[in-house]
Short mmCIF file of C-alpha atoms and ligand atoms in Angstrom, two decimals:
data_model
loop_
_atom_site.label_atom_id
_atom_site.label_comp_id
_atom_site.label_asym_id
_atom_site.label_seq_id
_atom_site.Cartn_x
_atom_site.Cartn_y
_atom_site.Cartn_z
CA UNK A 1413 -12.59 28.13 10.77
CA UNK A 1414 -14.76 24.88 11.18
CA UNK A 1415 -15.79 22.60 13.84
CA UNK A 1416 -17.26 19.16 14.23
CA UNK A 1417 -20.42 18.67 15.59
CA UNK A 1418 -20.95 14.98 16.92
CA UNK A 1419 -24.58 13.58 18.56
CA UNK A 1420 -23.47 10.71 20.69
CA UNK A 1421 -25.04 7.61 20.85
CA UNK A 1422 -25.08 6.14 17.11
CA UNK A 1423 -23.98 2.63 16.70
CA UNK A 1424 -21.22 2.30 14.16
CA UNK A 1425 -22.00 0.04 11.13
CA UNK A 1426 -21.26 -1.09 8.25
CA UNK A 1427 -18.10 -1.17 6.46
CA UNK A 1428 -15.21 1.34 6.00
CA UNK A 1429 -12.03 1.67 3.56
CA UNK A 1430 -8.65 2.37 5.09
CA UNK A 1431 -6.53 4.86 3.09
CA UNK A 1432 -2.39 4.51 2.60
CA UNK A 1433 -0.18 5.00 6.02
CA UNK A 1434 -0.02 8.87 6.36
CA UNK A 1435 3.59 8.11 8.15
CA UNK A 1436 4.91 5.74 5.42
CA UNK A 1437 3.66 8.00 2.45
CA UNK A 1438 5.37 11.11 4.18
CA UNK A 1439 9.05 9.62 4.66
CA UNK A 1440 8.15 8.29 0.40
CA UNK A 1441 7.78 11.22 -0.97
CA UNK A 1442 10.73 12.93 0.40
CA UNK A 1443 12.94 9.90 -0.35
CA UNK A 1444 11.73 10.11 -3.91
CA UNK A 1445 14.34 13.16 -3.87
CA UNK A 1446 16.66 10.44 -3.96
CA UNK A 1447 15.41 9.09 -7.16
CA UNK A 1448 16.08 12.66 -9.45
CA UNK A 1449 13.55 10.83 -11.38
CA UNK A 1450 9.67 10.41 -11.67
CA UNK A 1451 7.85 8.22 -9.04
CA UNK A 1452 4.32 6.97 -9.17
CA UNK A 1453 3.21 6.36 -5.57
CA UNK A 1454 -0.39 5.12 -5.32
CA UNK A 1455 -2.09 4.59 -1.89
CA UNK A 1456 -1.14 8.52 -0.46
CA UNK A 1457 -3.69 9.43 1.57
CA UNK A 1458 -4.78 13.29 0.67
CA UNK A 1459 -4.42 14.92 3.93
CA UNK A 1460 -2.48 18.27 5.24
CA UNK A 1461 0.65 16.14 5.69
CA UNK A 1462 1.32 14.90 2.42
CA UNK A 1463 -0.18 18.13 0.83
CA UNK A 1464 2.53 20.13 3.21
CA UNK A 1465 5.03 18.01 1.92
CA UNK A 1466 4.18 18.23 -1.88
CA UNK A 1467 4.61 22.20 -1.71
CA UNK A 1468 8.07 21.85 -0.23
CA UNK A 1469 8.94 19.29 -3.18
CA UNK A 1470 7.70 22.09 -5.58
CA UNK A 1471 9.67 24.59 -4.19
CA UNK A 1472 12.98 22.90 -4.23
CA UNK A 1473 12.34 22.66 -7.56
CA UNK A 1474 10.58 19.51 -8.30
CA UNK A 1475 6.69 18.77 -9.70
CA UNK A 1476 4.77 16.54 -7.00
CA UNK A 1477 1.32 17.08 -7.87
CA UNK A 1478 -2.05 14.02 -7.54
CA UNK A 1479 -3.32 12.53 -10.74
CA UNK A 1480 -5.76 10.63 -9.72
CA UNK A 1481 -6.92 9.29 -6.41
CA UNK A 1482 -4.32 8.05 -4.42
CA UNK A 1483 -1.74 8.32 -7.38
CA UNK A 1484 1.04 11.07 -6.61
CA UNK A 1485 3.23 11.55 -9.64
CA UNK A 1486 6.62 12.89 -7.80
CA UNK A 1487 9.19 14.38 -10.92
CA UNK A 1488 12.42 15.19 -8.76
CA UNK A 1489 14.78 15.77 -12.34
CA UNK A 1490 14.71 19.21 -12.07
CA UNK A 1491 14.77 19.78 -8.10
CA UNK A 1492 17.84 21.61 -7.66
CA UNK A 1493 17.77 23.47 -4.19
CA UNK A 1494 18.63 21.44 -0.92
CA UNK A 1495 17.46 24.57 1.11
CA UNK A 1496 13.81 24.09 3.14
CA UNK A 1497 13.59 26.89 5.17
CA UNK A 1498 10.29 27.69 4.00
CA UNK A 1499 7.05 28.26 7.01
CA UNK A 1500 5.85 24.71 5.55
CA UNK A 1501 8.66 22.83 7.34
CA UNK A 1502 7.60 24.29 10.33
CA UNK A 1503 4.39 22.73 10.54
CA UNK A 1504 4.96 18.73 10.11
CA UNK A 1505 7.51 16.48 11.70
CA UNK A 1506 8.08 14.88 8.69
CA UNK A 1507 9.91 17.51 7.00
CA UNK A 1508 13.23 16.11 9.25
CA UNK A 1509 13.38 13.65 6.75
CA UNK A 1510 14.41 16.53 4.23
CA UNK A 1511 17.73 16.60 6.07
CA UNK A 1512 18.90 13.20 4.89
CA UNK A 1513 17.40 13.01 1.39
CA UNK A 1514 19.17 16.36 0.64
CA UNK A 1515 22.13 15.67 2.34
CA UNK A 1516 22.04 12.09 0.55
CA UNK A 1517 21.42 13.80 -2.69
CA UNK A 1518 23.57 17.04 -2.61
CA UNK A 1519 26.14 16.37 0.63
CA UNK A 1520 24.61 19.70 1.45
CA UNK A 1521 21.07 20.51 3.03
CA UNK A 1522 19.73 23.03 5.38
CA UNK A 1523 16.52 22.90 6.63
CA UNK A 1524 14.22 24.45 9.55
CA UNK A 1525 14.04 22.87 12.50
CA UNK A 1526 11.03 20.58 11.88
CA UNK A 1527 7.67 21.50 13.61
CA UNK A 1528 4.55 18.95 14.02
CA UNK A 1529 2.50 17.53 16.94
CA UNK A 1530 4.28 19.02 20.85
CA UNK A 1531 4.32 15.91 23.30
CA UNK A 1532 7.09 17.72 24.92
CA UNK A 1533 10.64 17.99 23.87
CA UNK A 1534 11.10 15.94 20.47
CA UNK A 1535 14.93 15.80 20.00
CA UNK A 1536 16.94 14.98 16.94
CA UNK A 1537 20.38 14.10 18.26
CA UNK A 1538 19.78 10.76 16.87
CA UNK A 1539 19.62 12.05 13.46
CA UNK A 1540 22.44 13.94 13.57
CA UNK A 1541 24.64 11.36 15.41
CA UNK A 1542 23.44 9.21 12.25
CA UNK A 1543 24.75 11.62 9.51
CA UNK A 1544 27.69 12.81 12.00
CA UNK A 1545 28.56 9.15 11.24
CA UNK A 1546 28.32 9.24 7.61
CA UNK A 1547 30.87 11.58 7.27
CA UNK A 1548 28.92 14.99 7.64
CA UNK A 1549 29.70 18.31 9.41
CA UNK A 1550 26.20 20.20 11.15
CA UNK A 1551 25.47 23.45 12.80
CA UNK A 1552 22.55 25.14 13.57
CA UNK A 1553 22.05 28.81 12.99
CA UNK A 1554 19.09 31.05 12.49
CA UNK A 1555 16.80 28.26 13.14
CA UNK A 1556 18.41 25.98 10.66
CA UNK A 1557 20.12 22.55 10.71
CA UNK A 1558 22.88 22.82 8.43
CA UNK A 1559 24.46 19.51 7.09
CA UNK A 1560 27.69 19.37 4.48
CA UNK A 1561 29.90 16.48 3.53
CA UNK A 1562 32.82 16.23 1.11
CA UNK A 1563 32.16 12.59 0.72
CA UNK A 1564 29.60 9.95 2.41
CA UNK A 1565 30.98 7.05 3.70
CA UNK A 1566 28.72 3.98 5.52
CA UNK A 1567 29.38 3.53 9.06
CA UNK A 1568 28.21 2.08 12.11
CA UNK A 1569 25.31 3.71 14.42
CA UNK A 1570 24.09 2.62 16.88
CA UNK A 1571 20.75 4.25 17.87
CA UNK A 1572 20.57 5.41 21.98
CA UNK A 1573 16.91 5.57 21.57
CA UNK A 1574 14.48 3.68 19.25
CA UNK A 1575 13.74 6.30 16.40
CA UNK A 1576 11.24 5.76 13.77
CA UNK A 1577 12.73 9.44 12.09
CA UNK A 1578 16.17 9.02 12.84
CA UNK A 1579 15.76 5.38 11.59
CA UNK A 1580 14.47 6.21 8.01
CA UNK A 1581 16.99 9.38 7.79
CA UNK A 1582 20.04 7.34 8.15
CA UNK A 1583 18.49 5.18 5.70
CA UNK A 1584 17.52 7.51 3.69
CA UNK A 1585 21.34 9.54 4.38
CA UNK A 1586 22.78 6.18 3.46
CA UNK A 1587 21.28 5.15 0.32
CA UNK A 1588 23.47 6.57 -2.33
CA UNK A 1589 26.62 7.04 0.27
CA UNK A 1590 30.10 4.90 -0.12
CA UNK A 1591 30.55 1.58 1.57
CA UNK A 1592 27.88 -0.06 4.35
CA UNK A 1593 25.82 1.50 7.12
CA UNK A 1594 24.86 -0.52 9.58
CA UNK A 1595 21.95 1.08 11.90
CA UNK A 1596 21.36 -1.20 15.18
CA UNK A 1597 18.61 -0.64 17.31
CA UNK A 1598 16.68 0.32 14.85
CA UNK A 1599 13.21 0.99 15.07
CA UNK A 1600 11.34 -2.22 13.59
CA UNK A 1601 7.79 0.04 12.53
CA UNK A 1602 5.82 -1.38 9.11
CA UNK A 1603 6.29 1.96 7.87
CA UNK A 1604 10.34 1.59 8.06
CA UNK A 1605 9.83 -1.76 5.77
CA UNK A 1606 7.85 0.36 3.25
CA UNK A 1607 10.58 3.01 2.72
CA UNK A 1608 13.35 0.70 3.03
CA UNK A 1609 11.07 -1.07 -0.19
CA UNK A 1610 10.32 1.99 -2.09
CA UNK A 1611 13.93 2.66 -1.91
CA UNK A 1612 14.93 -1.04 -2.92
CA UNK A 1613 12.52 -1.37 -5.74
CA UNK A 1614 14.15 2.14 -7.14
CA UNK A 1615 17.54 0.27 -6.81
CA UNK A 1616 19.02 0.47 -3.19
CA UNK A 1617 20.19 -2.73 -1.41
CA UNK A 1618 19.37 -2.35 1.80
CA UNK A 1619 18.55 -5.68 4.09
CA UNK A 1620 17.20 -5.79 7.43
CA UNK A 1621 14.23 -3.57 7.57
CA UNK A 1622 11.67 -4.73 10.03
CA UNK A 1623 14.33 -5.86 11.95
CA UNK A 1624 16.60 -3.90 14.53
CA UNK A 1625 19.26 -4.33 12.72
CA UNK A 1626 19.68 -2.82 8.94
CA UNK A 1627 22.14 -2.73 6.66
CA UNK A 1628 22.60 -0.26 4.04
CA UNK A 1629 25.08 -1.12 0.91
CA UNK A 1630 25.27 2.69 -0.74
CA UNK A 1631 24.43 2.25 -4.28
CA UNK A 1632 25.71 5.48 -6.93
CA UNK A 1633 22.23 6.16 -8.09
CA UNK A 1634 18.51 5.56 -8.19
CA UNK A 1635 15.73 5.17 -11.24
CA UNK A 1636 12.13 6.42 -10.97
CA UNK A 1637 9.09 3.62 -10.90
CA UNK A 1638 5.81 2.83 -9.32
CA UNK A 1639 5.20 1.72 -6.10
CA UNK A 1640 2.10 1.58 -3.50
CA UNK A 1641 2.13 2.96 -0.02
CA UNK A 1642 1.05 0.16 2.73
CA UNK A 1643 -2.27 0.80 4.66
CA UNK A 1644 -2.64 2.95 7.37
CA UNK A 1645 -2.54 0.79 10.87
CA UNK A 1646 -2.91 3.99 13.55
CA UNK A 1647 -5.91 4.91 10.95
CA UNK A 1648 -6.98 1.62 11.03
CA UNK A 1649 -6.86 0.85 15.16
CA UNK A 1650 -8.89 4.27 15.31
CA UNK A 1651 -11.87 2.92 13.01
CA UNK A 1652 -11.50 -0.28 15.50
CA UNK A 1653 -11.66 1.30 18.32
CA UNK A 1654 -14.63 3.35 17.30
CA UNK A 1655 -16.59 0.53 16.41
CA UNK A 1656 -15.61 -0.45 19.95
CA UNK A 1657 -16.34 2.83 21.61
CA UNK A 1658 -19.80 2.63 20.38
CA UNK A 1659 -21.05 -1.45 20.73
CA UNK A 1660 -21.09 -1.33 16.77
CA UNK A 1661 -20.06 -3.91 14.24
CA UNK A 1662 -17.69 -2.53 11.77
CA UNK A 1663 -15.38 -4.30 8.88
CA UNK A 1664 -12.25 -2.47 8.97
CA UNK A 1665 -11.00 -3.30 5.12
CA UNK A 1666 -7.65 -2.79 3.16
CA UNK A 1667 -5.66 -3.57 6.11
CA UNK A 1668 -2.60 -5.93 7.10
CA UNK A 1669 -4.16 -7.47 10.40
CA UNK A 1670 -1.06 -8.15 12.02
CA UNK A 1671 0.58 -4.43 12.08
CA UNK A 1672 -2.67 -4.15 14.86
CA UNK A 1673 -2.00 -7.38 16.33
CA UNK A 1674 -0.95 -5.47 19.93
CA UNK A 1675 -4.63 -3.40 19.33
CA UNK A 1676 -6.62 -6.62 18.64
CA UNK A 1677 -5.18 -8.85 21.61
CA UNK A 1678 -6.45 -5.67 23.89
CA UNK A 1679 -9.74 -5.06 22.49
CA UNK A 1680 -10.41 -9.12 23.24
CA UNK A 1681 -9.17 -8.40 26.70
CA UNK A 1682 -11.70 -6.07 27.65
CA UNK A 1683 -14.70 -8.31 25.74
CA UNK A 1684 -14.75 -6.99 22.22
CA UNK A 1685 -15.07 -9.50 19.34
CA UNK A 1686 -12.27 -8.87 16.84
CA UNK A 1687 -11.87 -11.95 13.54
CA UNK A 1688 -9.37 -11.32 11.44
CA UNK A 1689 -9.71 -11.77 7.51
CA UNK A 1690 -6.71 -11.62 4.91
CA UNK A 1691 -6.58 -7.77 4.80
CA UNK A 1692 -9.53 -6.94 7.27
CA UNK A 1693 -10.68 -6.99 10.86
CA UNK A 1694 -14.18 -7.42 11.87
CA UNK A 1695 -14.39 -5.41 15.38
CA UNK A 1696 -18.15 -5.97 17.20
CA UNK A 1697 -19.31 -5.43 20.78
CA UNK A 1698 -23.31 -6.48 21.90
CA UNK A 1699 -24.87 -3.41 22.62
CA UNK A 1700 -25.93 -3.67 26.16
CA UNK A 1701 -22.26 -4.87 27.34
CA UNK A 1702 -19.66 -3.36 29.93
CA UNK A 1703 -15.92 -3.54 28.18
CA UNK A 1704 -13.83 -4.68 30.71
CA UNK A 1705 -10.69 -2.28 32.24
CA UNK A 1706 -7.45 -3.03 31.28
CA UNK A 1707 -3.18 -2.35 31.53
CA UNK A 1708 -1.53 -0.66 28.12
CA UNK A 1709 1.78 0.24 27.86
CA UNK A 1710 2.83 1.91 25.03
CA UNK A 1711 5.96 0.35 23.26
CA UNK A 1712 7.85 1.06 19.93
CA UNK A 1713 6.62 -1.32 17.61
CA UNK A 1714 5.32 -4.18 17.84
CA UNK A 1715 4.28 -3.03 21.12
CA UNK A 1716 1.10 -1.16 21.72
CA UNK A 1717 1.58 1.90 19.45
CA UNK A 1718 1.48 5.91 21.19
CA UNK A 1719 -0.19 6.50 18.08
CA UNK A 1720 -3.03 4.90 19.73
CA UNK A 1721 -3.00 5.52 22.94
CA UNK A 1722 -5.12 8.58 23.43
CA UNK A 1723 -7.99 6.57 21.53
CA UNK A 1724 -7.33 3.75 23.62
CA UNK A 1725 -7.55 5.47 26.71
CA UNK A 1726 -11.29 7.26 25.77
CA UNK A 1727 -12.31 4.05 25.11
CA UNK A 1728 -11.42 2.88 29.03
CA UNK A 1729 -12.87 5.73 30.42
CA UNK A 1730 -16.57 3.60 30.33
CA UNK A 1731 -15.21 0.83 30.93
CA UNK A 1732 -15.71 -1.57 34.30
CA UNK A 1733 -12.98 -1.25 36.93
CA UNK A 1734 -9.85 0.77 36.53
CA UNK A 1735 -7.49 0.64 33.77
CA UNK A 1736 -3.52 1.95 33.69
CA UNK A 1737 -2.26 3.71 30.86
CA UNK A 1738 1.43 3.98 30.90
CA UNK A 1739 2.99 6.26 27.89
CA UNK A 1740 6.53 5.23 27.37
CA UNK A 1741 7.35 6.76 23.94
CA UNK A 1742 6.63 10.44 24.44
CA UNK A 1743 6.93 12.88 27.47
CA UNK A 1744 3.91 14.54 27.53
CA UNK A 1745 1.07 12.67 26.04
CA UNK A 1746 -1.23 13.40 27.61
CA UNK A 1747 -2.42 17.16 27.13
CA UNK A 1748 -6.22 15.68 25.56
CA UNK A 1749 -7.33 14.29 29.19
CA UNK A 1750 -8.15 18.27 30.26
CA UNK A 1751 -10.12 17.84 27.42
CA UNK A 1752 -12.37 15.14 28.24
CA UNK A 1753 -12.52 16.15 32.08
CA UNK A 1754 -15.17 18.61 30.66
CA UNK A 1755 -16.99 15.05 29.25
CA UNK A 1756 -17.47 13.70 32.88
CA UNK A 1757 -14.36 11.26 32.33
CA UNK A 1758 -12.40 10.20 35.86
CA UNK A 1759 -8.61 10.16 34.65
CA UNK A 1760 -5.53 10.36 37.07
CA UNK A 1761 -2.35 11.48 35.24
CA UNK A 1762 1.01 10.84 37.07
CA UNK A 1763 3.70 11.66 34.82
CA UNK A 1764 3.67 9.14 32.03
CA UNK A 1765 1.02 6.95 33.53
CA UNK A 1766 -2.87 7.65 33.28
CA UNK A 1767 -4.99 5.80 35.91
CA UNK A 1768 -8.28 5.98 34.36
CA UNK A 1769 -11.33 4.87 36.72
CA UNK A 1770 -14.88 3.10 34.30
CA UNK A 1771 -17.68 5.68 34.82
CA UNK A 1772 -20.96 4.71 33.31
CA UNK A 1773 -21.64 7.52 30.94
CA UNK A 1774 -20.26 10.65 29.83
CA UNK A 1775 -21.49 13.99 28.23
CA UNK A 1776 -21.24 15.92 25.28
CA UNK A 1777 -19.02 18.99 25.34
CA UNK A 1778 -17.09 22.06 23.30
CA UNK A 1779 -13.37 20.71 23.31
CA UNK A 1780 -10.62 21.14 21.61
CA UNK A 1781 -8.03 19.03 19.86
CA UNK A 1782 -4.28 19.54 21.02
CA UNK A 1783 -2.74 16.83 18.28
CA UNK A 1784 -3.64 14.71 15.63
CA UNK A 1785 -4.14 11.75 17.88
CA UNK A 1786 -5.62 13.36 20.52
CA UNK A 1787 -8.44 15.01 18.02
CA UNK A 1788 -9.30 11.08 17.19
CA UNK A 1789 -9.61 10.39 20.82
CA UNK A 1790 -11.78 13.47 21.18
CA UNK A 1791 -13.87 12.58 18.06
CA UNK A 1792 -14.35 8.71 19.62
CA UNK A 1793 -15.54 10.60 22.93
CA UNK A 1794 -17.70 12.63 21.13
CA UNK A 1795 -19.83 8.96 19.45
CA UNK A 1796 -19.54 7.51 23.28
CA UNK A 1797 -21.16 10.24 24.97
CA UNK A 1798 -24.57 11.20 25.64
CA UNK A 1799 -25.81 14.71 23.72
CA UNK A 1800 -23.63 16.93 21.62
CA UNK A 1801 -20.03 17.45 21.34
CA UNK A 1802 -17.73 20.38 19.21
CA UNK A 1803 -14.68 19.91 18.50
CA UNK A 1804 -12.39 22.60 18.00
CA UNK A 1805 -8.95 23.46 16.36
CA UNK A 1806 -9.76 20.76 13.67
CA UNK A 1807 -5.98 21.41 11.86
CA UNK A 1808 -4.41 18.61 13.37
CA UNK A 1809 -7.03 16.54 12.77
CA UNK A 1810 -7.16 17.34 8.86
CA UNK A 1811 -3.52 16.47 9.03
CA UNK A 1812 -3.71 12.40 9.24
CA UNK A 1813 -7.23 11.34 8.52
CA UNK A 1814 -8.49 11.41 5.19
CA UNK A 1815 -12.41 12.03 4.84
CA UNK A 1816 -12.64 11.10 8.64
CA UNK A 1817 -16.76 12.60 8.38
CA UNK A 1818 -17.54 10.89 5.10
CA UNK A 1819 -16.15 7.74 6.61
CA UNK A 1820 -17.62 7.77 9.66
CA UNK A 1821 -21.09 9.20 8.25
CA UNK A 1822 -21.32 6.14 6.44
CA UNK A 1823 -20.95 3.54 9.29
CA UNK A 1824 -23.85 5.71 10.80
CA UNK A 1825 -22.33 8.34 12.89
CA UNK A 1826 -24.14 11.53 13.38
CA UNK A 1827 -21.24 14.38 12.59
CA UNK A 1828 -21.32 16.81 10.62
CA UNK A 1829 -18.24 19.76 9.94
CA UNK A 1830 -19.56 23.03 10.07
CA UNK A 1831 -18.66 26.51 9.71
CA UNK A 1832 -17.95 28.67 13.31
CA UNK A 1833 -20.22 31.74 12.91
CA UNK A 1834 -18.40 34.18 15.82
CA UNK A 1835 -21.60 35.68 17.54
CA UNK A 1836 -21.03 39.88 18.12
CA UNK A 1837 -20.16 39.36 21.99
CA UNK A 1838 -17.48 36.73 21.09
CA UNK A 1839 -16.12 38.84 18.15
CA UNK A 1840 -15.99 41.79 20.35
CA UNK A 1841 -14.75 40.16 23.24
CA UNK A 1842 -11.80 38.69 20.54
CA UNK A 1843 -11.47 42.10 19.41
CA UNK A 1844 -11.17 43.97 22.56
CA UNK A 1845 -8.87 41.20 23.93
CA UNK A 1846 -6.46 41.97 21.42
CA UNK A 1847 -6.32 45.90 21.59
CA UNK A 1848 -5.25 45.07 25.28
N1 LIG B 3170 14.06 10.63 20.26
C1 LIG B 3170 15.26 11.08 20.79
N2 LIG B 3170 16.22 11.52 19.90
C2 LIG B 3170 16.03 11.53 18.57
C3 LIG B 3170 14.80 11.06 18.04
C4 LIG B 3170 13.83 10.63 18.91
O1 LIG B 3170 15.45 11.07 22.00
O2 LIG B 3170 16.95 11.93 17.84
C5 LIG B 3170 13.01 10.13 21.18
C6 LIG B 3170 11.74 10.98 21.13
O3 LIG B 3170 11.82 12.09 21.97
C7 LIG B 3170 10.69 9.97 21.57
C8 LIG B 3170 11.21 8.64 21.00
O4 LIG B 3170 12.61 8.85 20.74
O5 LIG B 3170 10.65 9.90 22.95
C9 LIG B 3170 10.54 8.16 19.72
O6 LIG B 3170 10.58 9.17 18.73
P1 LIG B 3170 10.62 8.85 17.17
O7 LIG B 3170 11.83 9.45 16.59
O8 LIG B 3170 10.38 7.38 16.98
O9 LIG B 3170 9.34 9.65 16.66
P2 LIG B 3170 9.17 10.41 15.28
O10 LIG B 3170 9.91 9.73 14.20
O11 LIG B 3170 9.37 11.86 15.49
C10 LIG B 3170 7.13 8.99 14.46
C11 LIG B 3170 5.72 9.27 14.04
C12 LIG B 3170 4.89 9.66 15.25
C13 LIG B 3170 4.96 8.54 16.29
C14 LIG B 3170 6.41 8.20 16.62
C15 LIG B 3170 6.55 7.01 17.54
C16 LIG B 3170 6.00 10.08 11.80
C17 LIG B 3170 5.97 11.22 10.85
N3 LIG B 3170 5.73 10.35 13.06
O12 LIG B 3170 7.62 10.21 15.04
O13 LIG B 3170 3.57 9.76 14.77
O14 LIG B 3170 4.31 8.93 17.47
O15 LIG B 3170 7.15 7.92 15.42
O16 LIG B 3170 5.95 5.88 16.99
O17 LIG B 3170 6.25 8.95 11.40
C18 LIG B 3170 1.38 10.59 14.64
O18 LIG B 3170 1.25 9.98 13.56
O19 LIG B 3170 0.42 11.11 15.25
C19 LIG B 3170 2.71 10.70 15.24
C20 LIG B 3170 3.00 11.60 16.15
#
């Protein structure tokens, strides 16, 4: 087990590389199933996520393996099994998406209920109103969502709630079914554009992506080719807000600008200098000046993203005057601010809305991090605050952010991953703990 170990206080500098959308490249490589052919996908970021996701594509049968940075070679001819029942579909959300490339594939699939990140209650009925729609039959037993059709035909669905997952399943359901699908209300995300792409360039015909509206005209096959995952914007907003957090001056590169255009206009709001180059954003903040408190509400895109939100919010906690954070995506986002009550932070939380009151400085601490997101939040805390900060339960971290302490070690950051020695009292504590 290891920890980070940040000393607060470092401005960030310099410049820093953003890797390939985590989301995007995890909804690729299972619609490369689709395909029953080889895909080159450059741009995959090397994190838990993808790696998760590359086990389950060898054991149904298929070869998904990295051959050089970035570059996943996917080989899907000889996956044969539309069963994912294994403990890896447990652990990430994105394995849902496993339900309609099998069931697209084989009219057959039956997979474990997917795990990832717990804001609460994460519901699929979307999903399986989607593929109810397309003609197929589900259950659930023994923890498994069992989907079978005699025949796929394109329908209409209308989505009750905007899903980014149920969004790209239907899709992804839809690709090689009879006839036209027509999703409305669709979610509108850069990372739905990129799989509705991949899929396109590998011979579906699907229009509409980026839109709330998409059609899908099923097509009877797909080929194999080459295609490169877009860059990572909630990756991205976290380097910016970072540079923010600590008064630095950081070039965020390899980025489309305007997927963070909702980020950017906030970060000027509150007095942060953000110019925005052809595939960069330069973020910079004078060192001896008080950001200024602001309202975020977190929308489906292109509203301010959830993804960002618990970075977001560390950032208000020093600044002047009292901000409102209203979280209008997911239930229970909010699980992190325990967290960095220990850090001296002054945070209301009212159901989905945070009222967070400027303090002028906060403290190292030993936290730990409850999500992916949240562990960035608690990492941005940890380069704010004054003295040391651990952070613990670094899993979810490890999941979306590739070579977060190389990165951030080279725009000057003091953190360092280390091994947790147990002293004897903890061990034995630990020890006689579980005997009781
Ligand atoms: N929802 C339903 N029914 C459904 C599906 C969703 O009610 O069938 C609700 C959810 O409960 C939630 C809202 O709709 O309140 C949005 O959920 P969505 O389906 O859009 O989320 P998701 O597809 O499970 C993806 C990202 C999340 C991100 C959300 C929202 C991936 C793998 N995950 O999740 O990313 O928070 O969209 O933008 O793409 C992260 O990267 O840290 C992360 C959690």
């Amino acid at each position: 087990m290891e920890k980070l170990v940040i000393l607060g206080g470092s401005r960030l500098v310099g410049e820093v590389e953003i890797s390939g959308a985590k989301n995007s490249a995890v909804a690729i490589i299972v619609a490369s199933i689709l395909t029953g052919d080889v895909c080159t996908i450059e741009n995959v970021p090397d994190v838990s996520d993808t790696r998760a996701l590359m086990n389950i594509i060898n054991q149904l049968g298929g070869d998904a393996e990295f051959i050089d940075k970035g570059v996943l070679r996917v080989d899907c001819r000889e996956l044969d099994s539309y069963e994912a029942t294994y403990d890896s579909v447990k652990k990430i959300r994105a394995s849902s998406y496993l339900m309609g490339a099998l069931l697209g594939k084989f009219h057959r699939a039956r997979v474990a209920f997917p795990g990832g990140c717990d804001f609460g209650v994460r519901p699929i009925d979307q999903h399986i109103k989607g593929f109810e729609r397309l003609g197929a039959k589900t259950d659930v037993k023994y923890g498994c969502i069992e989907l079978e059709a005699e025949r796929l035909v394109g329908g209409g669905v209308y989505l009750d709630v905007v899903s980014v997952g149920a969004t790209i399943n239907i899709m992804l359901a839809a690709t090689l079914a009879e006839g036209v699908t027509v999703i409305e209300n669709a979610a509108r995300e850069p990372h739905i554009v990129d799989v509705a792409n991949f899929l396109n360039l590998m011979g579906a015909n699907i229009k509409g992506a980026g839109t709330s509206v998409i059609k899908i005209k099923g097509v009877p096959s797909l080929h194999g080719g080459s295609y490169s995952v877009i860059p990572d914007q909630i990756e991205a907003g976290t380097y910016m807000i970072a540079a923010a957090a600590t008064h630095g001056d950081v070039l965020v590169k390899n980025i489309i600008p305007t997927h963070l255009d909702s980020l950017s206009a906030k970060l000027s709001e509150m007095g942060v200098t953000v110019e925005e180059f052809d595939d960069a954003v330069r973020v910079s903040c004078d060192s001896d000046k008080r950001l200024r408190a602001v309202t975020v509400k977190t929308q489906p895109y292109p509203g301010f993203p959830t993804d960002l939100q618990p970075q977001m919010l560390t950032l208000l906690t020093l600044a002047k005057g009292t901000s409102v954070v209203s979280e209008n995506v997911w239930d229970n986002r909010f699980k992190y601010v325990a967290e960095l009550r220990g850090m001296g932070v002054n945070v209301t939380i009212d159901g989905r809305v945070a009222v967070v009151e400027g303090v002028e400085r906060i403290t190292g601490s030993p936290v730990s991090s409850t999500d992916l997101r949240a562990g960035a939040a608690l990492v941005i805390a940890g380069l704010m605050a004054h003295g040391v900060t651990e952070i613990y339960n670094l899993k979810y971290l490890d999941r979306g952010y590739e070579d977060l302490v190389g990165k951030l070690k080279k725009l000057g950051a003091q953190i360092t991953r280390r091994e947790i020695v147990e002293n004897n009292s903890q061990s034995n504590a630990k020890r006689s703990k579980k005997r009781a």
